[in-house]
Short mmCIF file of C-alpha atoms and ligand atoms in Angstrom, two decimals:
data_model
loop_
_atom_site.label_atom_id
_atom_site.label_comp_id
_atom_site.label_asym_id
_atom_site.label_seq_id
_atom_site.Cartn_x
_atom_site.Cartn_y
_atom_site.Cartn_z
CA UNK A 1 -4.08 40.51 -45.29
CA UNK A 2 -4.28 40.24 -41.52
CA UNK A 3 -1.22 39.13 -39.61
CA UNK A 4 -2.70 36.37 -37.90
CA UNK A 5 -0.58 34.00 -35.43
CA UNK A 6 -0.06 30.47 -36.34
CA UNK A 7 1.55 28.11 -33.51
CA UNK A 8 4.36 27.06 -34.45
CA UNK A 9 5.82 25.17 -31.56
CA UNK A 10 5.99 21.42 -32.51
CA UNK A 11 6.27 18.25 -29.78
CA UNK A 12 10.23 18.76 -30.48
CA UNK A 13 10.10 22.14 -29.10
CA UNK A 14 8.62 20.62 -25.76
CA UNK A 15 12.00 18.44 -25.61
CA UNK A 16 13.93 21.24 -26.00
CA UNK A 17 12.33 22.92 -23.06
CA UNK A 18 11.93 19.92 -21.29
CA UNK A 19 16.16 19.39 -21.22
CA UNK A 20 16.79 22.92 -20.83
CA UNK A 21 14.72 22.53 -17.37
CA UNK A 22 16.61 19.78 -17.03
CA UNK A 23 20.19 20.67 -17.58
CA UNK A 24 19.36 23.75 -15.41
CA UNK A 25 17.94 21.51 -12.36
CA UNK A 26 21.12 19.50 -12.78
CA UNK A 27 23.55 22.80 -12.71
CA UNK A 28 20.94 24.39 -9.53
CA UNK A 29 22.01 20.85 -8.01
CA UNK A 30 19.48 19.59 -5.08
CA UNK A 31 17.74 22.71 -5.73
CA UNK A 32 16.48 20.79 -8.74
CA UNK A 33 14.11 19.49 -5.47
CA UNK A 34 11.57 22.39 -7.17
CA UNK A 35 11.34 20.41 -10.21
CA UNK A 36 7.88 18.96 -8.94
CA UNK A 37 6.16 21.87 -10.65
CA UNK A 38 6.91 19.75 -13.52
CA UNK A 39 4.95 16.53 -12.09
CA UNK A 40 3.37 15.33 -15.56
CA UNK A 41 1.69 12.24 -14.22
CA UNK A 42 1.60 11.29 -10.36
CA UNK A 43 -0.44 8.51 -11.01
CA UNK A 44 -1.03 6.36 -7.79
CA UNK A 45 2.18 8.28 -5.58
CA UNK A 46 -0.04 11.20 -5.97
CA UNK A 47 0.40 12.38 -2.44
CA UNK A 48 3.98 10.24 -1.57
CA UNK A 49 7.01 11.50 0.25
CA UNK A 50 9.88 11.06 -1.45
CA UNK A 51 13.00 9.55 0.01
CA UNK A 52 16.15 11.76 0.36
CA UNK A 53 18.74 11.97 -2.44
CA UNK A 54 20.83 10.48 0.09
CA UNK A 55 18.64 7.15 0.66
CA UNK A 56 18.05 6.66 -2.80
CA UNK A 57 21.81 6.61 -3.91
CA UNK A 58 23.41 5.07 -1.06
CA UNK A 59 21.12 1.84 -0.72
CA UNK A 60 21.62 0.36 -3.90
CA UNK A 61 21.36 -3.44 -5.64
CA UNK A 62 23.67 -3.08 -8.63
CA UNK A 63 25.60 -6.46 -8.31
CA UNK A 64 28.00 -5.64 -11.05
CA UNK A 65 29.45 -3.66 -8.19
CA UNK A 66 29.43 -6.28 -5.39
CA UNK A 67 26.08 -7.16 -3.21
CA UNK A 68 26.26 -5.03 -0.59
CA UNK A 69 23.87 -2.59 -0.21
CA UNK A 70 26.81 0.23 -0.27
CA UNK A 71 28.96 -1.42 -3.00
CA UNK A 72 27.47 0.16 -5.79
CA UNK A 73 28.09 4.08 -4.35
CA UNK A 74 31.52 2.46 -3.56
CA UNK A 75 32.58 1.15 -6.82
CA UNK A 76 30.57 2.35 -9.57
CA UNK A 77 32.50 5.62 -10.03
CA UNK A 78 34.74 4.17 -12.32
CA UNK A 79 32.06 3.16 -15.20
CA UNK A 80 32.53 5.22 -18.24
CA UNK A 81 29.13 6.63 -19.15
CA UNK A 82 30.12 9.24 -21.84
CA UNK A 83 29.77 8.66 -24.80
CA UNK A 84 26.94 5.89 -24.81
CA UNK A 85 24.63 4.49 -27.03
CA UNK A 86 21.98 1.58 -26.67
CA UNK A 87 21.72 -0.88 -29.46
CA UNK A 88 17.96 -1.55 -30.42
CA UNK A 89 17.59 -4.65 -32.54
CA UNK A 90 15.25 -8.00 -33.59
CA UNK A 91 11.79 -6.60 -34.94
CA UNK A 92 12.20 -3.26 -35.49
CA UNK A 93 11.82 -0.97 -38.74
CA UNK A 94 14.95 1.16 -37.66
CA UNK A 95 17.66 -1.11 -36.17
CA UNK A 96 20.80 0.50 -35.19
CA UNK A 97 23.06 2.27 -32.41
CA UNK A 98 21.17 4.92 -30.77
CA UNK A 99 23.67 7.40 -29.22
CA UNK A 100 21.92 8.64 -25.77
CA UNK A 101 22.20 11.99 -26.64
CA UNK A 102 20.54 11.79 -29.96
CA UNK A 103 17.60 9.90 -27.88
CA UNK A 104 17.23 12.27 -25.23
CA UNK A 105 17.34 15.09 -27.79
CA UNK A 106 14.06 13.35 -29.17
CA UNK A 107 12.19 12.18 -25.97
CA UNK A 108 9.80 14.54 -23.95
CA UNK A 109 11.48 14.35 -19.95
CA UNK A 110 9.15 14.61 -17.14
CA UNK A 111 8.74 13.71 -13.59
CA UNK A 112 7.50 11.05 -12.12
CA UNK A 113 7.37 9.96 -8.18
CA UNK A 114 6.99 6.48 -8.17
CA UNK A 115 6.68 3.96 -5.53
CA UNK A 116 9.75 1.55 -5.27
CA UNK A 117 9.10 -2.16 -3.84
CA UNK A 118 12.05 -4.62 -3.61
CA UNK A 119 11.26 -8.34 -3.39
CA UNK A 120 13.67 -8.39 -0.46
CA UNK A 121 10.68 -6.02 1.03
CA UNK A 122 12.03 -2.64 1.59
CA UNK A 123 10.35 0.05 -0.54
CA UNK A 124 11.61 3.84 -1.42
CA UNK A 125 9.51 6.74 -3.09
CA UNK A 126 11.85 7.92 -5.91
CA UNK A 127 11.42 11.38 -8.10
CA UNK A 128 12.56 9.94 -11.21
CA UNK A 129 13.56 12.39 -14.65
CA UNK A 130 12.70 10.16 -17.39
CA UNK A 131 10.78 9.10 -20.85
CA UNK A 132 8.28 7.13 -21.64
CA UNK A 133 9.82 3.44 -22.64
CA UNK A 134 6.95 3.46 -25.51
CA UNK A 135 8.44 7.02 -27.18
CA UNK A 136 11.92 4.93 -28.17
CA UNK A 137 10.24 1.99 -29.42
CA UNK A 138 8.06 3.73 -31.41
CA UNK A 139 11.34 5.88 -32.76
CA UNK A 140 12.66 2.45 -33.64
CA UNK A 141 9.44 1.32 -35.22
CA UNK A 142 7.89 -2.45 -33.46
CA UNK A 143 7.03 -4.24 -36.28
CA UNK A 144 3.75 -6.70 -35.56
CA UNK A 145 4.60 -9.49 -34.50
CA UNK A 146 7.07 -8.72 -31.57
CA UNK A 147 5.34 -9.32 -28.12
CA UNK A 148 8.22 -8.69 -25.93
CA UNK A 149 11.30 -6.36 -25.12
CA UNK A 150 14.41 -7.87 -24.49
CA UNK A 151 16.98 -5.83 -22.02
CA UNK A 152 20.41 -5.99 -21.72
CA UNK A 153 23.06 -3.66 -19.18
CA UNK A 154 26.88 -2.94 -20.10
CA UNK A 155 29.19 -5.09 -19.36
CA UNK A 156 32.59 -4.07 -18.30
CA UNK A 157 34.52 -6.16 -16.26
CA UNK A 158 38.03 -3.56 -16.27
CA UNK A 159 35.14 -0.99 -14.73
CA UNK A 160 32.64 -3.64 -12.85
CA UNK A 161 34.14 -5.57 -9.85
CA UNK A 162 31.87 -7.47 -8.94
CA UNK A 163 31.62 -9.61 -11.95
CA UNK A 164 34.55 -11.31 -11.35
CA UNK A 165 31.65 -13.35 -8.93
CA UNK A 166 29.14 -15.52 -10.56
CA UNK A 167 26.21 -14.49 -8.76
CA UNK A 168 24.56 -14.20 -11.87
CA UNK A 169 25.12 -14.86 -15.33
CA UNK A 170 26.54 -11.64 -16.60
CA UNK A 171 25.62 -9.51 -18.52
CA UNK A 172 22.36 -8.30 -16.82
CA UNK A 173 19.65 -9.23 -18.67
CA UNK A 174 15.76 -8.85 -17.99
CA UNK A 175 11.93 -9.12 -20.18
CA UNK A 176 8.75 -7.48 -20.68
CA UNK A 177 5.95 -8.40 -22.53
CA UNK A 178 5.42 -5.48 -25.58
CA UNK A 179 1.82 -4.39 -23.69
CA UNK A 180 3.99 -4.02 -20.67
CA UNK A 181 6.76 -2.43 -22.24
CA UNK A 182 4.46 0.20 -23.93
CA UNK A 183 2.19 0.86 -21.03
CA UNK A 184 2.54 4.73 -20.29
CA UNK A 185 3.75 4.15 -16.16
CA UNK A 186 6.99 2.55 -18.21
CA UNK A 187 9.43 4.59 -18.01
CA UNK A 188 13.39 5.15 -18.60
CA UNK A 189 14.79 6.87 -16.22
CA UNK A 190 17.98 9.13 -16.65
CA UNK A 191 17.44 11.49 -13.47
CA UNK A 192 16.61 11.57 -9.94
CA UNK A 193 15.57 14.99 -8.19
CA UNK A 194 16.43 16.95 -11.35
CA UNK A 195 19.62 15.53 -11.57
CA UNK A 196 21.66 13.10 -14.26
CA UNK A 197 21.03 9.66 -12.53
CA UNK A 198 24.43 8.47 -10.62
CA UNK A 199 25.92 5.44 -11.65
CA UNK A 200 24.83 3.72 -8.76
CA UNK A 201 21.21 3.82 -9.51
CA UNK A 202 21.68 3.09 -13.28
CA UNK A 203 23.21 5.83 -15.37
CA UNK A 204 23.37 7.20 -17.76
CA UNK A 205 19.59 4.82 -18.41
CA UNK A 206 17.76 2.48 -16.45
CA UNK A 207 14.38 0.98 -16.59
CA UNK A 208 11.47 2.03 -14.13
CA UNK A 209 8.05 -0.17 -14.29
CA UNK A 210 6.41 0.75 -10.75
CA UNK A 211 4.53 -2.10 -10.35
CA UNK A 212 6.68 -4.77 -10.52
CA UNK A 213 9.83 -5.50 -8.26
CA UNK A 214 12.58 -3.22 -7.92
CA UNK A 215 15.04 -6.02 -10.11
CA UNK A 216 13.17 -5.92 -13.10
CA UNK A 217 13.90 -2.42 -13.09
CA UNK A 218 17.43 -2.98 -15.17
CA UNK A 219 20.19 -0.77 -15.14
CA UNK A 220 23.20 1.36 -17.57
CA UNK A 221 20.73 -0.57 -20.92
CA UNK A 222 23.37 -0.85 -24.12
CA UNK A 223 20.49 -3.42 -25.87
CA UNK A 224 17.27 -3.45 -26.49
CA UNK A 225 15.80 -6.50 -29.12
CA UNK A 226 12.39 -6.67 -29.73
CA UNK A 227 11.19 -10.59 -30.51
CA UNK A 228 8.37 -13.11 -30.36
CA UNK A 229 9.34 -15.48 -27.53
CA UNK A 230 9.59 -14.76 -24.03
CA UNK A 231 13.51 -13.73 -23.35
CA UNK A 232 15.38 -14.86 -20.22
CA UNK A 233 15.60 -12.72 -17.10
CA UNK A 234 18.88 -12.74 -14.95
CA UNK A 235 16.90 -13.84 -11.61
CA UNK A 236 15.17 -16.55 -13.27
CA UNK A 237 17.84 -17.96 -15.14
CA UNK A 238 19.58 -17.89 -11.39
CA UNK A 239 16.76 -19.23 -9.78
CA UNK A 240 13.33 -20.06 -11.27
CA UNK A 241 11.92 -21.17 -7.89
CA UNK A 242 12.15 -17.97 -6.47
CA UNK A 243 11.38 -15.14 -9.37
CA UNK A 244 9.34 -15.72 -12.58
CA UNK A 245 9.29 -13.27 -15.56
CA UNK A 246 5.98 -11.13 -14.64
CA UNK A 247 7.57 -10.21 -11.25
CA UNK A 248 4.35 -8.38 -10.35
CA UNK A 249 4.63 -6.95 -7.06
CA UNK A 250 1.64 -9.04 -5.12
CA UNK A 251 1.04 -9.29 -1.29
CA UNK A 252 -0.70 -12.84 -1.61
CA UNK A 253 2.36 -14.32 -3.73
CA UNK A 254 5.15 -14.36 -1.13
CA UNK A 255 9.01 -14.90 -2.08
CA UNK A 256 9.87 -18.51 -0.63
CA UNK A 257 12.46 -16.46 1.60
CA UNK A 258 9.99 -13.30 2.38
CA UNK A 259 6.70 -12.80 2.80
CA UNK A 260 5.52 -10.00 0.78
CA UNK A 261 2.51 -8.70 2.50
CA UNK A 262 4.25 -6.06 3.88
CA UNK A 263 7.16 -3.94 3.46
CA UNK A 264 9.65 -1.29 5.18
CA UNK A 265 10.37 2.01 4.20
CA UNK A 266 13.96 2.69 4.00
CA UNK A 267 14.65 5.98 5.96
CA UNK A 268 11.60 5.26 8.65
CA UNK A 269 14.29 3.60 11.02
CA UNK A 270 14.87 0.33 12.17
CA UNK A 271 11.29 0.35 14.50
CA UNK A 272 9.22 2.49 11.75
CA UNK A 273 5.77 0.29 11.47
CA UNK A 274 5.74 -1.81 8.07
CA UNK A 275 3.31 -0.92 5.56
CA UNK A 276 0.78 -3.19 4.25
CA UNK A 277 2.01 -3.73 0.04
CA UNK A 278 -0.42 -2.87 -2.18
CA UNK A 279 -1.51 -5.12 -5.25
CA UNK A 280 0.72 -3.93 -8.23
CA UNK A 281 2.56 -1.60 -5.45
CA UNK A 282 -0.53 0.22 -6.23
CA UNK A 283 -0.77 0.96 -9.52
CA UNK A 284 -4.08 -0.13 -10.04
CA UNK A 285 -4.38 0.95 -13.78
CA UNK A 286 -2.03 -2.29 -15.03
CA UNK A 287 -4.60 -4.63 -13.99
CA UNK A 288 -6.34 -5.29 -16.84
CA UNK A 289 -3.24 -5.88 -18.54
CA UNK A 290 -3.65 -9.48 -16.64
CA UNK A 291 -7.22 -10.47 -16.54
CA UNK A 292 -7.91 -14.20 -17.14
CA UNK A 293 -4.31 -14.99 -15.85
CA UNK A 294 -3.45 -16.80 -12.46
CA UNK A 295 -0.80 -14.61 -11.06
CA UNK A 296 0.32 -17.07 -8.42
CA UNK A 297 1.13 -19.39 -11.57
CA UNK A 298 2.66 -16.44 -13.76
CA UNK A 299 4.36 -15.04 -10.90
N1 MTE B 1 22.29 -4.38 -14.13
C1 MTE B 1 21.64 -4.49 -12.97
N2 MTE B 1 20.42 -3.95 -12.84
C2 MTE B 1 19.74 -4.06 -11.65
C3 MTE B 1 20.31 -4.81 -10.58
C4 MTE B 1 21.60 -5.38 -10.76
O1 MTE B 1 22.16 -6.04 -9.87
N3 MTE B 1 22.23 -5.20 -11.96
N4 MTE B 1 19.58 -4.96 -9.41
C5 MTE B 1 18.12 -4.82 -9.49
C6 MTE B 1 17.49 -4.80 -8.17
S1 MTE B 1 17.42 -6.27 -7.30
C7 MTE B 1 16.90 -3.66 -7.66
S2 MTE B 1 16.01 -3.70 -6.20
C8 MTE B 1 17.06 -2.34 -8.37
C9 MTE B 1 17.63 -1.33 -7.41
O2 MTE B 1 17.61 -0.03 -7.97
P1 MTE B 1 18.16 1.20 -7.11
O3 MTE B 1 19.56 0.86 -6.73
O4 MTE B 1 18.08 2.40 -7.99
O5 MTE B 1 17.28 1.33 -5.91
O6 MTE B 1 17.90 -2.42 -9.50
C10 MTE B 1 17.72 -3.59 -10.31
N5 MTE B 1 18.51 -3.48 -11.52
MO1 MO B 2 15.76 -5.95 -5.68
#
């Protein structure tokens, strides 16, 4: 009988390449930069610039390290991020502690340059190592019935400074809707040019959703719960007024403090001409994830 070759190679075997690459773009360092051959889905920052390594990690809102701008790079050294694990819970088939490297062992990494849009109006373009959000919940098995995704970061107060301040209620929480949650531009991010993500931008997991504003985006998860009423959000438990639980990034729904028809690029110096936003920061595709709802209502 004829040899004949059978493939062999199963989705796991991609994740095993796919951290290889990765571990070796963290050891090459910045020269992890040539990890865009790896681009799996552009999407609509097909074409963007990215921001320096520098910008992205050194202009940071992580208020568990103070509100400045520069706190986080300052202070967030100190927060242990080895070992972790991230508790998923509520309506799930498989509730438990996930340890992060068991997850990442099972996830398929890729790149993806997305847009970044703050509601305070600046806006980065970040090369982000991550998973799709809808790969763990599936692992964890969403039982029917759950329609949203509850987050939750660590809280450490021997290792976070700035919690001592009540600027929000701590811990960090924040909400999706499930469709949201398992739409494939959802991502969790553990990298930035090929490298682990730094504490200051959310290690050693944070989410991305690129077309909402950059808070929604939470960082360093330890709990995900999957339930059937909409969960609270840290910025509208702080202030309702001003941020709702969609968060959509939308140039005819301005902040009360900001307008949000435009924006600034951080890096294009202080007299760099603002940019006009884009609805859903561009990202187009997520639209129909909304029709038939007033978005100035469900803001
Ligand atoms: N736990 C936690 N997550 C957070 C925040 C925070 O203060 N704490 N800030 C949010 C805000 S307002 C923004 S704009 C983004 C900033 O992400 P970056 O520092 O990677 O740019 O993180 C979001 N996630
Ligand atoms: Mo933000």
């Amino acid at each position: 009988m004829a040899h004949r070759w059978t493939n062999t190679l199963t989705r796991n075997d991609v994740t095993e390449e796919r951290l290889w690459l990765n571990r070796r773009q963290i050891m090459a360092g910045l020269g992890g930069m040539a990890v865009a051959g790896l681009a799996g889905r552009a999407g609509a920052a097909e074409g963007l610039e990215p921001n320096s390594y520098e910008e992205i990690t050194s202009y940071n809102n992580y208020y568990e390290f103070g509100t400045g701008k520069d706190d986080p790079a300052r202070y967030a050294g100190d927060l242990t991020i080895s070992p972790w694990s991230v508790k998923i819970d509520g309506m799930v088939d498989k509730p438990g502690e996930y340890g992060f490297d068991d997850i990442l062992s099972k996830m398929t990494l890729e790149e993806r340059i997305y847009r970044f849009r703050c509601v305070e109006a600046w806006s980065m373009v970040v090369p982000w190592t991550g998973f799709e959000l809808a790969d763990l919940l599936t692992m964890a098995g969403v039982k029917s019935g759950a329609k949203y995704v509850a987050f939750e970061t660590v809280l450490r107060p021997d290792e976070m400074p700035g919690v001592r301040y009540n600027v929000l209620d701590w811990p960090y929480v924040e909400g999706l809707r499930l469709d949201e949650a398992m739409h494939p531009l959802t991502i969790m991010a553990t990298g930035i040019y090929g490298r682990d993500i730094p504490r200051q931008n959310g290690a050693p997991l944070r989410l991305v959703v690129p077309w909402k504003y950059g808070y929604k985006s939470i960082k360093s998860i330890v709990r995900i719960t999957l339930t059937d009423t909409q969960p609270p959000t840290s910025w509208n438990k702080a202030n309702p007024n001003e941020y709702g639980f969609y968060s959509n990034v939308n140039p005819q729904v301005d902040h009360p403090r900001w307008s949000q028809a435009t924006e600034r690029g951080i890096g294009g110096g202080l007299f760099a001409k603002r940019k006009d936003t884009l609805m859903f920061n561009g990202y187009d595709e997520v639209a129909s994830l909304y029709e038939g709802m007033d978005l100035t209502v469900n803001h």
